[in-house]
């Protein structure tokens, strides 16, 4: 077999304005270039403490069990669901987006039974529909998505959902993949039992070390399980030996990714979490103003600042637009998923990508690609965005 003729790595320099990853902050890239140490090195053990402290700050929680899971956001999702779902448990899951469907699949693989609460894609769950599911099925868990990446929907009034669950002796699992570090999220105040996220969205770190937090009720359920978790790697009763006080070997952590996560969380703490939430909303408001002034509209009824879904004219395919933005402007946005496939663009406004210059660049390029033939007024869009961003 001949040796592969593979050249030097030279990835293109994109502006990442899709649903994730977002642009990695230069400080995070520098952190990843620092020397590697062992996953049980005393220096790394100290760093683990710092990461957990920073995660608690951004989650707005005092939960002891707050850790990065070694893997992408889907690993954190599966860790939460697999550990909290025992065979025979009934779990209410959302049916208004792509990631609710992924939740349902993970529940069923863990031996649980799913009850789906539906809403049209682009709309949040109605609490009356969730209440009806509780009355009919008496579930053990309520899982829902705080910010649905496929639809750009922010689930409003999270405390009402957690209160409903607790009044019925159920626990809550919250998908905060697209909101953690960029949109208001208060785990303790909202009485969320378990929440998970990812590093590559509002934190602007590379994927690979994914935040997870569990409250006392959630940990009690895990500790009292009658059956083993169906994943050795993600079994939190095993992981506690590594991330808990013992710091005993379980697996080799992705050390460089943990470096990156630490620096991304440090940036969030320096900015101040409330100020960071405000920045994301302010910059995304500029994007929204520009989109609407161009003659387009958002596809969601409950706006998610970090992920904006833009409905395209009926005769334009999303892949045509995303391809032209990538090939001609080095700007990455994404098309639709599931029920919205082909109909929308998904434009992120997350972390280091949530900047005035990025918003104006994507609006200008989008105006060029769609053009007057689609009834787009690019100049009006840019003017509206500049006005909003200057406020």
Short mmCIF file of C-alpha atoms in Angstrom, two decimals, residues 126-305:
data_model
loop_
_atom_site.label_atom_id
_atom_site.label_comp_id
_atom_site.label_asym_id
_atom_site.label_seq_id
_atom_site.Cartn_x
_atom_site.Cartn_y
_atom_site.Cartn_z
CA UNK A 126 -48.11 25.21 25.52
CA UNK A 127 -48.09 24.59 29.26
CA UNK A 128 -51.73 23.48 29.13
CA UNK A 129 -50.73 20.70 26.72
CA UNK A 130 -47.92 19.68 29.07
CA UNK A 131 -50.35 19.70 32.00
CA UNK A 132 -52.74 17.47 30.04
CA UNK A 133 -49.89 15.00 29.41
CA UNK A 134 -49.18 14.91 33.15
CA UNK A 135 -52.85 14.32 33.97
CA UNK A 136 -53.09 11.50 31.45
CA UNK A 137 -49.77 9.71 31.96
CA UNK A 138 -48.32 10.60 35.41
CA UNK A 139 -44.72 10.82 34.07
CA UNK A 140 -41.52 10.45 36.04
CA UNK A 141 -39.60 13.03 34.02
CA UNK A 142 -40.26 16.12 31.93
CA UNK A 143 -37.61 16.84 29.30
CA UNK A 144 -37.74 19.98 27.18
CA UNK A 145 -35.54 22.21 25.06
CA UNK A 146 -34.86 25.72 26.33
CA UNK A 147 -33.61 26.97 22.94
CA UNK A 148 -34.50 24.71 20.00
CA UNK A 149 -31.68 24.89 17.43
CA UNK A 150 -33.82 23.57 14.59
CA UNK A 151 -36.58 26.17 14.86
CA UNK A 152 -35.12 29.20 16.66
CA UNK A 153 -37.73 28.91 19.42
CA UNK A 154 -37.08 29.97 23.00
CA UNK A 155 -39.26 28.09 25.48
CA UNK A 156 -40.76 30.83 27.67
CA UNK A 157 -41.58 30.64 31.37
CA UNK A 158 -39.35 27.73 32.33
CA UNK A 159 -40.29 28.07 36.05
CA UNK A 160 -43.92 27.26 35.21
CA UNK A 161 -42.83 23.98 33.61
CA UNK A 162 -40.53 23.00 36.48
CA UNK A 163 -43.24 23.85 39.02
CA UNK A 164 -45.73 21.69 37.13
CA UNK A 165 -43.28 18.79 37.13
CA UNK A 166 -42.43 19.08 40.81
CA UNK A 167 -46.09 19.37 41.80
CA UNK A 168 -46.48 15.96 40.17
CA UNK A 169 -43.33 14.41 41.72
CA UNK A 170 -41.45 14.47 38.41
CA UNK A 171 -37.95 15.69 37.63
CA UNK A 172 -36.94 18.06 34.83
CA UNK A 173 -34.21 17.76 32.21
CA UNK A 174 -33.46 20.94 30.25
CA UNK A 175 -31.58 21.14 26.96
CA UNK A 176 -29.61 24.40 27.18
CA UNK A 177 -27.27 23.67 24.26
CA UNK A 178 -28.10 26.89 22.41
CA UNK A 179 -28.74 29.11 25.43
CA UNK A 180 -26.01 28.39 28.00
CA UNK A 181 -23.72 31.42 28.20
CA UNK A 182 -25.79 33.55 25.83
CA UNK A 183 -29.44 33.62 26.91
CA UNK A 184 -30.87 34.04 30.41
CA UNK A 185 -30.69 30.70 32.23
CA UNK A 186 -31.00 30.35 36.02
CA UNK A 187 -30.80 26.73 37.11
CA UNK A 188 -31.30 27.24 40.85
CA UNK A 189 -33.85 30.05 40.71
CA UNK A 190 -35.90 28.19 38.09
CA UNK A 191 -35.57 24.91 40.05
CA UNK A 192 -34.20 22.90 37.13
CA UNK A 193 -33.13 19.40 38.20
CA UNK A 194 -30.74 18.68 35.33
CA UNK A 195 -29.41 20.80 32.49
CA UNK A 196 -26.81 20.21 29.83
CA UNK A 197 -25.15 22.19 27.07
CA UNK A 198 -22.25 22.24 24.61
CA UNK A 199 -19.05 24.25 24.30
CA UNK A 200 -19.23 25.32 20.66
CA UNK A 201 -22.23 27.63 20.67
CA UNK A 202 -22.58 30.62 23.01
CA UNK A 203 -19.27 29.81 24.73
CA UNK A 204 -17.28 29.85 21.45
CA UNK A 205 -15.01 26.94 22.33
CA UNK A 206 -14.50 23.85 20.17
CA UNK A 207 -16.82 20.89 20.78
CA UNK A 208 -15.55 18.14 23.05
CA UNK A 209 -16.16 19.08 26.71
CA UNK A 210 -19.86 19.63 27.39
CA UNK A 211 -21.40 21.24 30.50
CA UNK A 212 -23.80 19.27 32.70
CA UNK A 213 -25.33 20.14 36.07
CA UNK A 214 -27.49 18.02 38.36
CA UNK A 215 -29.34 19.09 41.48
CA UNK A 216 -29.86 17.10 44.67
CA UNK A 217 -33.14 15.51 43.53
CA UNK A 218 -31.57 14.34 40.29
CA UNK A 219 -28.52 12.89 42.02
CA UNK A 220 -30.74 11.14 44.57
CA UNK A 221 -32.65 9.43 41.76
CA UNK A 222 -29.39 8.30 40.16
CA UNK A 223 -27.97 6.99 43.44
CA UNK A 224 -31.19 5.04 44.13
CA UNK A 225 -31.42 3.37 40.72
CA UNK A 226 -32.37 -0.31 40.79
CA UNK A 227 -30.65 -1.04 37.47
CA UNK A 228 -27.29 -0.04 36.04
CA UNK A 229 -27.04 2.83 33.59
CA UNK A 230 -26.88 1.39 30.08
CA UNK A 231 -23.63 3.27 29.33
CA UNK A 232 -20.41 2.62 31.23
CA UNK A 233 -18.72 5.69 29.79
CA UNK A 234 -21.55 8.06 30.77
CA UNK A 235 -22.52 6.43 34.06
CA UNK A 236 -22.48 9.33 36.50
CA UNK A 237 -22.07 7.03 39.50
CA UNK A 238 -18.72 6.07 37.95
CA UNK A 239 -17.82 9.59 36.82
CA UNK A 240 -18.25 10.91 40.35
CA UNK A 241 -15.02 9.11 41.27
CA UNK A 242 -13.16 11.30 38.77
CA UNK A 243 -14.94 14.64 39.04
CA UNK A 244 -15.80 14.20 42.71
CA UNK A 245 -13.49 14.55 45.71
CA UNK A 246 -11.54 11.35 45.00
CA UNK A 247 -10.30 12.44 41.55
CA UNK A 248 -9.82 8.73 40.79
CA UNK A 249 -9.20 7.44 37.29
CA UNK A 250 -12.25 6.76 35.14
CA UNK A 251 -11.17 7.74 31.62
CA UNK A 252 -8.64 10.04 30.00
CA UNK A 253 -10.28 13.45 29.84
CA UNK A 254 -9.94 15.55 26.66
CA UNK A 255 -7.39 17.78 28.32
CA UNK A 256 -6.98 20.35 25.56
CA UNK A 257 -10.76 20.71 25.28
CA UNK A 258 -10.99 21.29 29.01
CA UNK A 259 -8.32 24.00 28.67
CA UNK A 260 -10.46 25.60 25.97
CA UNK A 261 -13.64 25.32 28.04
CA UNK A 262 -11.92 26.89 31.04
CA UNK A 263 -10.80 29.91 29.01
CA UNK A 264 -14.22 30.30 27.37
CA UNK A 265 -15.90 30.23 30.78
CA UNK A 266 -13.31 32.68 32.11
CA UNK A 267 -14.23 35.07 29.29
CA UNK A 268 -17.89 34.75 30.24
CA UNK A 269 -17.11 35.48 33.88
CA UNK A 270 -14.98 38.51 32.96
CA UNK A 271 -17.78 39.91 30.81
CA UNK A 272 -20.36 39.16 33.50
CA UNK A 273 -23.12 36.71 32.73
CA UNK A 274 -25.94 39.26 32.78
CA UNK A 275 -23.95 41.59 30.50
CA UNK A 276 -23.27 38.64 28.20
CA UNK A 277 -26.98 37.83 27.97
CA UNK A 278 -27.63 41.49 27.15
CA UNK A 279 -24.94 41.57 24.45
CA UNK A 280 -26.37 38.54 22.70
CA UNK A 281 -29.85 40.06 22.70
CA UNK A 282 -28.61 43.48 21.56
CA UNK A 283 -26.54 42.14 18.66
CA UNK A 284 -29.23 39.67 17.62
CA UNK A 285 -31.76 42.51 17.68
CA UNK A 286 -29.62 44.22 15.05
CA UNK A 287 -29.70 41.07 12.95
CA UNK A 288 -33.46 40.73 13.37
CA UNK A 289 -34.04 44.38 12.46
CA UNK A 290 -31.96 43.97 9.31
CA UNK A 291 -33.72 40.75 8.29
CA UNK A 292 -37.16 42.28 8.67
CA UNK A 293 -36.23 45.52 6.90
CA UNK A 294 -34.97 43.48 3.94
CA UNK A 295 -38.47 42.07 3.53
CA UNK A 296 -37.92 38.69 5.20
CA UNK A 297 -39.45 37.36 8.41
CA UNK A 298 -38.47 35.10 11.28
CA UNK A 299 -39.98 31.64 11.32
CA UNK A 300 -40.45 31.37 15.10
CA UNK A 301 -43.09 32.90 17.33
CA UNK A 302 -40.89 32.92 20.45
CA UNK A 303 -37.60 34.54 19.49
CA UNK A 304 -34.31 32.88 20.42
CA UNK A 305 -31.58 35.55 20.15
#
